[in-house]
């Protein structure tokens, strides 16, 4: 993503979300980091080997207008294949404990790995991740070096503010454009249900503690797509699109 594109997205995000001081500059600088690649990844379409006894099922809500089906993938169960060849920000091979979310986006697998957040973001309750993409039959590559999340709430979303103040985490949303299609990979802590709304079309995703993917139709995810989370008590809040979370080649 070019710097001026990142700046445009930041302008949009800052208009509705409270972000830490200096965050805009850090994101633009971070977006210039070069992508790493190489090391072979076996191409596997939609097979999930359940190693931990955990499997998140595809959402039962209505299909998107593109006819695409939502796909849920449990992180730990795909660890042997998906994490092969991925080296985390610490220089070590990625492990299942680092996985924030993982899911299939068309012919690719998107892996979001937890990484150490900057001190000022940690102090304000923020978290950080790096994003890897592995196309079938190709080498995994780092798409985003540093993605901040859990940093803010939309103006007036008191439920989001209340949840964020507990330190339990809000969740994460990443959009991926590939082959003319748009996929949303969403994650929320255990015990919460996720729903993706694109141009008024609602797609219930359900539990997504290790991430779930749904295909949507939208030109601009920042304006046209929302990711909602429902708590056990029925209250709802919206996950903010973090600057840099819409992935394009």
PDB file of C-alpha atoms in Angstrom:
ATOM      1  CA  UNK A   1       0.000   0.000   0.000  1.00  0.00           C
ATOM      2  CA  UNK A   2       1.420   3.373  -1.007  1.00  0.00           C
ATOM      3  CA  UNK A   3       2.057   6.048   1.621  1.00  0.00           C
ATOM      4  CA  UNK A   4      -0.603   8.385   0.241  1.00  0.00           C
ATOM      5  CA  UNK A   5      -3.150   5.547   0.390  1.00  0.00           C
ATOM      6  CA  UNK A   6      -2.266   4.881   4.015  1.00  0.00           C
ATOM      7  CA  UNK A   7      -2.560   8.595   4.766  1.00  0.00           C
ATOM      8  CA  UNK A   8      -6.031   8.672   3.213  1.00  0.00           C
ATOM      9  CA  UNK A   9      -7.168   5.754   5.350  1.00  0.00           C
ATOM     10  CA  UNK A  10      -5.689   7.330   8.446  1.00  0.00           C
ATOM     11  CA  UNK A  11      -7.534  10.570   7.787  1.00  0.00           C
ATOM     12  CA  UNK A  12     -10.759   8.585   7.617  1.00  0.00           C
ATOM     13  CA  UNK A  13      -9.991   6.608  10.780  1.00  0.00           C
ATOM     14  CA  UNK A  14      -8.909   9.581  12.834  1.00  0.00           C
ATOM     15  CA  UNK A  15     -12.118  11.399  11.980  1.00  0.00           C
ATOM     16  CA  UNK A  16     -14.194   8.905  13.986  1.00  0.00           C
ATOM     17  CA  UNK A  17     -11.821   7.145  16.353  1.00  0.00           C
ATOM     18  CA  UNK A  18      -9.618   8.267  19.203  1.00  0.00           C
ATOM     19  CA  UNK A  19      -6.035   7.135  18.567  1.00  0.00           C
ATOM     20  CA  UNK A  20      -2.862   7.572  20.652  1.00  0.00           C
ATOM     21  CA  UNK A  21      -0.630  10.592  19.934  1.00  0.00           C
ATOM     22  CA  UNK A  22       1.826  10.054  17.093  1.00  0.00           C
ATOM     23  CA  UNK A  23      -0.027   6.959  15.863  1.00  0.00           C
ATOM     24  CA  UNK A  24      -0.502   8.300  12.326  1.00  0.00           C
ATOM     25  CA  UNK A  25       3.220   8.859  11.790  1.00  0.00           C
ATOM     26  CA  UNK A  26       4.102   5.416  13.113  1.00  0.00           C
ATOM     27  CA  UNK A  27       1.662   3.644  10.808  1.00  0.00           C
ATOM     28  CA  UNK A  28       2.905   5.488   7.701  1.00  0.00           C
ATOM     29  CA  UNK A  29       6.521   4.743   8.562  1.00  0.00           C
ATOM     30  CA  UNK A  30       5.684   1.122   9.323  1.00  0.00           C
ATOM     31  CA  UNK A  31       3.903   0.692   6.007  1.00  0.00           C
ATOM     32  CA  UNK A  32       7.205   1.138   4.169  1.00  0.00           C
ATOM     33  CA  UNK A  33       8.710  -2.034   5.630  1.00  0.00           C
ATOM     34  CA  UNK A  34       9.618  -4.567   2.990  1.00  0.00           C
ATOM     35  CA  UNK A  35       7.732  -7.851   2.780  1.00  0.00           C
ATOM     36  CA  UNK A  36       9.625 -11.031   3.472  1.00  0.00           C
ATOM     37  CA  UNK A  37       9.108 -14.200   1.507  1.00  0.00           C
ATOM     38  CA  UNK A  38      10.494 -17.687   0.728  1.00  0.00           C
ATOM     39  CA  UNK A  39      10.077 -21.147   2.316  1.00  0.00           C
ATOM     40  CA  UNK A  40       7.571 -23.581   0.884  1.00  0.00           C
ATOM     41  CA  UNK A  41       3.935 -23.833   2.040  1.00  0.00           C
ATOM     42  CA  UNK A  42       1.871 -26.804   1.019  1.00  0.00           C
ATOM     43  CA  UNK A  43      -1.313 -25.801  -0.778  1.00  0.00           C
ATOM     44  CA  UNK A  44      -4.351 -26.937   1.145  1.00  0.00           C
ATOM     45  CA  UNK A  45      -7.794 -25.654   0.100  1.00  0.00           C
ATOM     46  CA  UNK A  46     -10.249 -25.962   2.986  1.00  0.00           C
ATOM     47  CA  UNK A  47      -8.953 -28.921   5.055  1.00  0.00           C
ATOM     48  CA  UNK A  48      -8.655 -28.411   8.805  1.00  0.00           C
ATOM     49  CA  UNK A  49      -6.992 -31.057  10.990  1.00  0.00           C
ATOM     50  CA  UNK A  50      -8.521 -30.822  14.438  1.00  0.00           C
ATOM     51  CA  UNK A  51      -5.588 -31.151  16.849  1.00  0.00           C
ATOM     52  CA  UNK A  52      -7.068 -29.391  19.863  1.00  0.00           C
ATOM     53  CA  UNK A  53     -10.644 -30.633  19.622  1.00  0.00           C
ATOM     54  CA  UNK A  54     -11.788 -27.167  18.599  1.00  0.00           C
ATOM     55  CA  UNK A  55     -13.581 -26.418  15.339  1.00  0.00           C
ATOM     56  CA  UNK A  56     -15.484 -23.260  14.512  1.00  0.00           C
ATOM     57  CA  UNK A  57     -18.250 -24.022  12.041  1.00  0.00           C
ATOM     58  CA  UNK A  58     -19.157 -21.944   8.958  1.00  0.00           C
ATOM     59  CA  UNK A  59     -21.710 -19.234   9.739  1.00  0.00           C
ATOM     60  CA  UNK A  60     -25.358 -20.139   9.241  1.00  0.00           C
ATOM     61  CA  UNK A  61     -26.499 -16.656   8.269  1.00  0.00           C
ATOM     62  CA  UNK A  62     -27.581 -15.572   4.794  1.00  0.00           C
ATOM     63  CA  UNK A  63     -24.933 -15.663   2.047  1.00  0.00           C
ATOM     64  CA  UNK A  64     -23.421 -12.469   0.715  1.00  0.00           C
ATOM     65  CA  UNK A  65     -24.681 -11.056  -2.542  1.00  0.00           C
ATOM     66  CA  UNK A  66     -21.584 -12.416  -4.266  1.00  0.00           C
ATOM     67  CA  UNK A  67     -22.645 -15.947  -3.331  1.00  0.00           C
ATOM     68  CA  UNK A  68     -19.501 -16.550  -1.276  1.00  0.00           C
ATOM     69  CA  UNK A  69     -19.693 -18.715   1.828  1.00  0.00           C
ATOM     70  CA  UNK A  70     -18.291 -17.757   5.213  1.00  0.00           C
ATOM     71  CA  UNK A  71     -15.479 -20.034   6.369  1.00  0.00           C
ATOM     72  CA  UNK A  72     -14.299 -20.463   9.939  1.00  0.00           C
ATOM     73  CA  UNK A  73     -10.928 -21.964  10.769  1.00  0.00           C
ATOM     74  CA  UNK A  74      -9.643 -22.773  14.251  1.00  0.00           C
ATOM     75  CA  UNK A  75      -6.127 -21.458  14.782  1.00  0.00           C
ATOM     76  CA  UNK A  76      -4.389 -24.222  16.767  1.00  0.00           C
ATOM     77  CA  UNK A  77      -5.769 -27.000  14.528  1.00  0.00           C
ATOM     78  CA  UNK A  78      -4.012 -25.650  11.432  1.00  0.00           C
ATOM     79  CA  UNK A  79      -0.750 -24.836  13.162  1.00  0.00           C
ATOM     80  CA  UNK A  80       1.410 -27.592  11.558  1.00  0.00           C
ATOM     81  CA  UNK A  81       0.615 -26.510   7.993  1.00  0.00           C
ATOM     82  CA  UNK A  82      -0.257 -22.830   8.165  1.00  0.00           C
ATOM     83  CA  UNK A  83       2.636 -21.761  10.370  1.00  0.00           C
ATOM     84  CA  UNK A  84       5.275 -23.628   8.350  1.00  0.00           C
ATOM     85  CA  UNK A  85       7.853 -21.159   7.084  1.00  0.00           C
ATOM     86  CA  UNK A  86       6.521 -18.180   9.051  1.00  0.00           C
ATOM     87  CA  UNK A  87       9.087 -16.397  11.205  1.00  0.00           C
ATOM     88  CA  UNK A  88       7.671 -13.991  13.773  1.00  0.00           C
ATOM     89  CA  UNK A  89       8.894 -10.517  14.635  1.00  0.00           C
ATOM     90  CA  UNK A  90      11.141 -12.052  17.298  1.00  0.00           C
ATOM     91  CA  UNK A  91      13.081 -13.945  14.604  1.00  0.00           C
ATOM     92  CA  UNK A  92      11.767 -17.336  15.714  1.00  0.00           C
ATOM     93  CA  UNK A  93       9.394 -19.762  13.928  1.00  0.00           C
ATOM     94  CA  UNK A  94       5.796 -18.833  14.672  1.00  0.00           C
ATOM     95  CA  UNK A  95       3.899 -20.891  17.250  1.00  0.00           C
ATOM     96  CA  UNK A  96       0.219 -21.502  17.916  1.00  0.00           C
ATOM     97  CA  UNK A  97       0.384 -19.324  21.027  1.00  0.00           C
ATOM     98  CA  UNK A  98       1.084 -16.304  18.809  1.00  0.00           C
ATOM     99  CA  UNK A  99      -2.007 -16.783  16.639  1.00  0.00           C
ATOM    100  CA  UNK A 100      -4.640 -14.080  16.990  1.00  0.00           C
ATOM    101  CA  UNK A 101      -6.687 -15.133  13.972  1.00  0.00           C
ATOM    102  CA  UNK A 102      -6.321 -17.315  10.885  1.00  0.00           C
ATOM    103  CA  UNK A 103      -8.620 -18.071   7.985  1.00  0.00           C
ATOM    104  CA  UNK A 104      -8.978 -18.850   4.297  1.00  0.00           C
ATOM    105  CA  UNK A 105      -9.572 -15.919   1.946  1.00  0.00           C
ATOM    106  CA  UNK A 106     -10.269 -17.424  -1.456  1.00  0.00           C
ATOM    107  CA  UNK A 107      -7.082 -19.242  -2.480  1.00  0.00           C
ATOM    108  CA  UNK A 108      -5.024 -17.770   0.350  1.00  0.00           C
ATOM    109  CA  UNK A 109      -4.584 -18.202   4.064  1.00  0.00           C
ATOM    110  CA  UNK A 110      -4.278 -15.092   6.217  1.00  0.00           C
ATOM    111  CA  UNK A 111      -2.477 -15.521   9.523  1.00  0.00           C
ATOM    112  CA  UNK A 112      -2.506 -12.783  12.174  1.00  0.00           C
ATOM    113  CA  UNK A 113       0.229 -13.200  14.781  1.00  0.00           C
ATOM    114  CA  UNK A 114       0.438 -11.467  18.116  1.00  0.00           C
ATOM    115  CA  UNK A 115       3.532  -9.345  18.618  1.00  0.00           C
ATOM    116  CA  UNK A 116       4.818  -7.001  21.311  1.00  0.00           C
ATOM    117  CA  UNK A 117       3.055  -3.647  21.192  1.00  0.00           C
ATOM    118  CA  UNK A 118       4.879  -0.375  21.689  1.00  0.00           C
ATOM    119  CA  UNK A 119       5.022   0.834  25.270  1.00  0.00           C
ATOM    120  CA  UNK A 120       2.714   3.805  24.761  1.00  0.00           C
ATOM    121  CA  UNK A 121       0.080   1.632  23.084  1.00  0.00           C
ATOM    122  CA  UNK A 122       0.306  -1.046  25.755  1.00  0.00           C
ATOM    123  CA  UNK A 123      -0.158   1.624  28.417  1.00  0.00           C
ATOM    124  CA  UNK A 124      -3.427   2.714  26.802  1.00  0.00           C
ATOM    125  CA  UNK A 125      -4.734  -0.835  26.393  1.00  0.00           C
ATOM    126  CA  UNK A 126      -3.696  -1.325  22.781  1.00  0.00           C
ATOM    127  CA  UNK A 127      -2.338  -4.485  21.193  1.00  0.00           C
ATOM    128  CA  UNK A 128      -0.294  -5.255  18.115  1.00  0.00           C
ATOM    129  CA  UNK A 129      -0.036  -7.959  15.477  1.00  0.00           C
ATOM    130  CA  UNK A 130       1.710  -8.808  12.235  1.00  0.00           C
ATOM    131  CA  UNK A 131      -0.124 -10.252   9.233  1.00  0.00           C
ATOM    132  CA  UNK A 132       1.114 -13.024   6.942  1.00  0.00           C
ATOM    133  CA  UNK A 133      -0.443 -14.211   3.685  1.00  0.00           C
ATOM    134  CA  UNK A 134       0.179 -17.594   2.087  1.00  0.00           C
ATOM    135  CA  UNK A 135      -1.256 -18.254  -1.362  1.00  0.00           C
ATOM    136  CA  UNK A 136      -1.785 -21.865  -2.325  1.00  0.00           C
ATOM    137  CA  UNK A 137       1.425 -23.322  -3.727  1.00  0.00           C
ATOM    138  CA  UNK A 138       3.431 -20.210  -2.885  1.00  0.00           C
ATOM    139  CA  UNK A 139       5.663 -19.026  -0.068  1.00  0.00           C
ATOM    140  CA  UNK A 140       4.192 -17.225   2.970  1.00  0.00           C
ATOM    141  CA  UNK A 141       4.941 -13.515   3.022  1.00  0.00           C
ATOM    142  CA  UNK A 142       4.561 -10.833   5.646  1.00  0.00           C
ATOM    143  CA  UNK A 143       1.897  -8.363   4.484  1.00  0.00           C
ATOM    144  CA  UNK A 144       1.848  -6.067   7.524  1.00  0.00           C
ATOM    145  CA  UNK A 145       4.769  -5.687   9.924  1.00  0.00           C
ATOM    146  CA  UNK A 146       2.896  -3.858  12.654  1.00  0.00           C
ATOM    147  CA  UNK A 147      -0.882  -3.604  12.992  1.00  0.00           C
ATOM    148  CA  UNK A 148      -2.309  -1.847  16.025  1.00  0.00           C
ATOM    149  CA  UNK A 149      -5.712  -2.906  17.345  1.00  0.00           C
ATOM    150  CA  UNK A 150      -7.870  -2.585  20.469  1.00  0.00           C
ATOM    151  CA  UNK A 151      -6.876   1.084  20.426  1.00  0.00           C
ATOM    152  CA  UNK A 152     -10.207   2.880  20.234  1.00  0.00           C
ATOM    153  CA  UNK A 153     -13.964   2.904  19.799  1.00  0.00           C
ATOM    154  CA  UNK A 154     -16.333   4.797  17.497  1.00  0.00           C
ATOM    155  CA  UNK A 155     -17.653   8.021  18.936  1.00  0.00           C
ATOM    156  CA  UNK A 156     -20.683   7.364  21.126  1.00  0.00           C
ATOM    157  CA  UNK A 157     -20.175   3.586  21.393  1.00  0.00           C
ATOM    158  CA  UNK A 158     -20.378   3.328  25.174  1.00  0.00           C
ATOM    159  CA  UNK A 159     -20.506  -0.472  25.197  1.00  0.00           C
ATOM    160  CA  UNK A 160     -17.208  -0.593  23.307  1.00  0.00           C
ATOM    161  CA  UNK A 161     -15.696   1.893  25.748  1.00  0.00           C
ATOM    162  CA  UNK A 162     -16.882  -0.138  28.728  1.00  0.00           C
ATOM    163  CA  UNK A 163     -15.486  -3.388  27.303  1.00  0.00           C
ATOM    164  CA  UNK A 164     -12.191  -1.772  26.414  1.00  0.00           C
ATOM    165  CA  UNK A 165     -11.791  -0.396  29.934  1.00  0.00           C
ATOM    166  CA  UNK A 166     -11.848  -3.926  31.358  1.00  0.00           C
ATOM    167  CA  UNK A 167      -8.705  -4.867  29.425  1.00  0.00           C
ATOM    168  CA  UNK A 168     -10.319  -8.026  28.098  1.00  0.00           C
ATOM    169  CA  UNK A 169      -9.821  -7.114  24.461  1.00  0.00           C
ATOM    170  CA  UNK A 170     -12.263  -5.950  21.807  1.00  0.00           C
ATOM    171  CA  UNK A 171     -11.227  -8.121  18.882  1.00  0.00           C
ATOM    172  CA  UNK A 172      -9.721  -7.594  15.463  1.00  0.00           C
ATOM    173  CA  UNK A 173     -10.942  -7.190  11.885  1.00  0.00           C
ATOM    174  CA  UNK A 174      -8.865  -7.492   8.701  1.00  0.00           C
ATOM    175  CA  UNK A 175     -10.201  -7.193   5.157  1.00  0.00           C
ATOM    176  CA  UNK A 176      -8.431  -8.897   2.264  1.00  0.00           C
ATOM    177  CA  UNK A 177      -8.942  -8.158  -1.434  1.00  0.00           C
ATOM    178  CA  UNK A 178      -7.904 -11.021  -3.690  1.00  0.00           C
ATOM    179  CA  UNK A 179      -8.957 -11.932  -7.221  1.00  0.00           C
ATOM    180  CA  UNK A 180     -11.634  -9.241  -7.299  1.00  0.00           C
ATOM    181  CA  UNK A 181     -13.264 -10.584  -4.132  1.00  0.00           C
ATOM    182  CA  UNK A 182     -13.377  -9.108  -0.631  1.00  0.00           C
ATOM    183  CA  UNK A 183     -13.058 -11.210   2.515  1.00  0.00           C
ATOM    184  CA  UNK A 184     -13.357 -10.124   6.146  1.00  0.00           C
ATOM    185  CA  UNK A 185     -11.371 -11.998   8.791  1.00  0.00           C
ATOM    186  CA  UNK A 186     -12.823 -11.172  12.208  1.00  0.00           C
ATOM    187  CA  UNK A 187     -11.843 -12.258  15.701  1.00  0.00           C
ATOM    188  CA  UNK A 188     -13.363 -11.637  19.129  1.00  0.00           C
ATOM    189  CA  UNK A 189     -12.617 -13.115  22.564  1.00  0.00           C
ATOM    190  CA  UNK A 190     -14.250 -16.368  23.605  1.00  0.00           C
ATOM    191  CA  UNK A 191     -17.880 -16.123  24.670  1.00  0.00           C
ATOM    192  CA  UNK A 192     -18.818 -13.430  22.142  1.00  0.00           C
ATOM    193  CA  UNK A 193     -20.560 -13.668  18.773  1.00  0.00           C
ATOM    194  CA  UNK A 194     -19.466 -11.832  15.623  1.00  0.00           C
ATOM    195  CA  UNK A 195     -21.600 -10.390  12.831  1.00  0.00           C
ATOM    196  CA  UNK A 196     -20.395  -8.720   9.620  1.00  0.00           C
ATOM    197  CA  UNK A 197     -22.621  -6.125   7.941  1.00  0.00           C
ATOM    198  CA  UNK A 198     -21.788  -5.022   4.391  1.00  0.00           C
ATOM    199  CA  UNK A 199     -24.005  -2.404   2.726  1.00  0.00           C
ATOM    200  CA  UNK A 200     -26.912  -3.469   4.911  1.00  0.00           C
ATOM    201  CA  UNK A 201     -26.445  -7.213   4.287  1.00  0.00           C
ATOM    202  CA  UNK A 202     -26.043  -8.972   7.635  1.00  0.00           C
ATOM    203  CA  UNK A 203     -23.958 -12.121   7.927  1.00  0.00           C
ATOM    204  CA  UNK A 204     -23.924 -13.790  11.346  1.00  0.00           C
ATOM    205  CA  UNK A 205     -20.549 -15.407  11.928  1.00  0.00           C
ATOM    206  CA  UNK A 206     -20.896 -16.642  15.491  1.00  0.00           C
ATOM    207  CA  UNK A 207     -17.994 -17.583  17.746  1.00  0.00           C
ATOM    208  CA  UNK A 208     -14.628 -16.517  16.352  1.00  0.00           C
ATOM    209  CA  UNK A 209     -12.064 -16.741  19.124  1.00  0.00           C
ATOM    210  CA  UNK A 210      -9.441 -17.840  16.565  1.00  0.00           C
ATOM    211  CA  UNK A 211     -10.931 -15.937  13.659  1.00  0.00           C
ATOM    212  CA  UNK A 212     -13.650 -16.531  11.086  1.00  0.00           C
ATOM    213  CA  UNK A 213     -13.867 -15.442   7.457  1.00  0.00           C
ATOM    214  CA  UNK A 214     -16.850 -14.206   5.487  1.00  0.00           C
ATOM    215  CA  UNK A 215     -16.982 -12.943   1.909  1.00  0.00           C
ATOM    216  CA  UNK A 216     -18.761  -9.629   1.355  1.00  0.00           C
ATOM    217  CA  UNK A 217     -19.530  -7.167  -1.427  1.00  0.00           C
ATOM    218  CA  UNK A 218     -18.200  -3.648  -0.853  1.00  0.00           C
ATOM    219  CA  UNK A 219     -16.090  -1.035  -2.623  1.00  0.00           C
ATOM    220  CA  UNK A 220     -14.705   0.634   0.505  1.00  0.00           C
ATOM    221  CA  UNK A 221     -14.607  -1.519   3.656  1.00  0.00           C
ATOM    222  CA  UNK A 222     -13.935   1.513   5.854  1.00  0.00           C
ATOM    223  CA  UNK A 223     -17.248   3.090   4.811  1.00  0.00           C
ATOM    224  CA  UNK A 224     -19.401   0.132   3.838  1.00  0.00           C
ATOM    225  CA  UNK A 225     -18.461  -2.756   6.142  1.00  0.00           C
ATOM    226  CA  UNK A 226     -18.973  -3.001   9.885  1.00  0.00           C
ATOM    227  CA  UNK A 227     -17.954  -5.781  12.272  1.00  0.00           C
ATOM    228  CA  UNK A 228     -20.181  -6.134  15.328  1.00  0.00           C
ATOM    229  CA  UNK A 229     -19.642  -8.192  18.465  1.00  0.00           C
ATOM    230  CA  UNK A 230     -22.432  -9.347  20.793  1.00  0.00           C
ATOM    231  CA  UNK A 231     -21.627 -10.029  24.433  1.00  0.00           C
ATOM    232  CA  UNK A 232     -23.207 -12.827  26.457  1.00  0.00           C
ATOM    233  CA  UNK A 233     -25.589 -10.306  28.038  1.00  0.00           C
ATOM    234  CA  UNK A 234     -26.847  -9.145  24.628  1.00  0.00           C
ATOM    235  CA  UNK A 235     -24.992  -5.834  24.458  1.00  0.00           C
ATOM    236  CA  UNK A 236     -23.262  -5.018  21.164  1.00  0.00           C
ATOM    237  CA  UNK A 237     -20.224  -3.001  20.166  1.00  0.00           C
ATOM    238  CA  UNK A 238     -18.397  -2.363  16.916  1.00  0.00           C
ATOM    239  CA  UNK A 239     -14.778  -3.275  16.161  1.00  0.00           C
ATOM    240  CA  UNK A 240     -12.963  -0.316  14.659  1.00  0.00           C
ATOM    241  CA  UNK A 241     -11.110  -0.755  11.376  1.00  0.00           C
ATOM    242  CA  UNK A 242      -7.519  -0.067  12.339  1.00  0.00           C
ATOM    243  CA  UNK A 243      -5.449   1.927   9.810  1.00  0.00           C
ATOM    244  CA  UNK A 244      -3.717  -0.555   7.534  1.00  0.00           C
ATOM    245  CA  UNK A 245      -6.113  -3.429   8.206  1.00  0.00           C
ATOM    246  CA  UNK A 246      -7.495  -3.500   4.644  1.00  0.00           C
ATOM    247  CA  UNK A 247      -4.963  -5.597   2.749  1.00  0.00           C
ATOM    248  CA  UNK A 248      -4.451  -5.090  -0.981  1.00  0.00           C
ATOM    249  CA  UNK A 249      -1.647  -6.065  -3.341  1.00  0.00           C
TER     250      UNK A 249
END
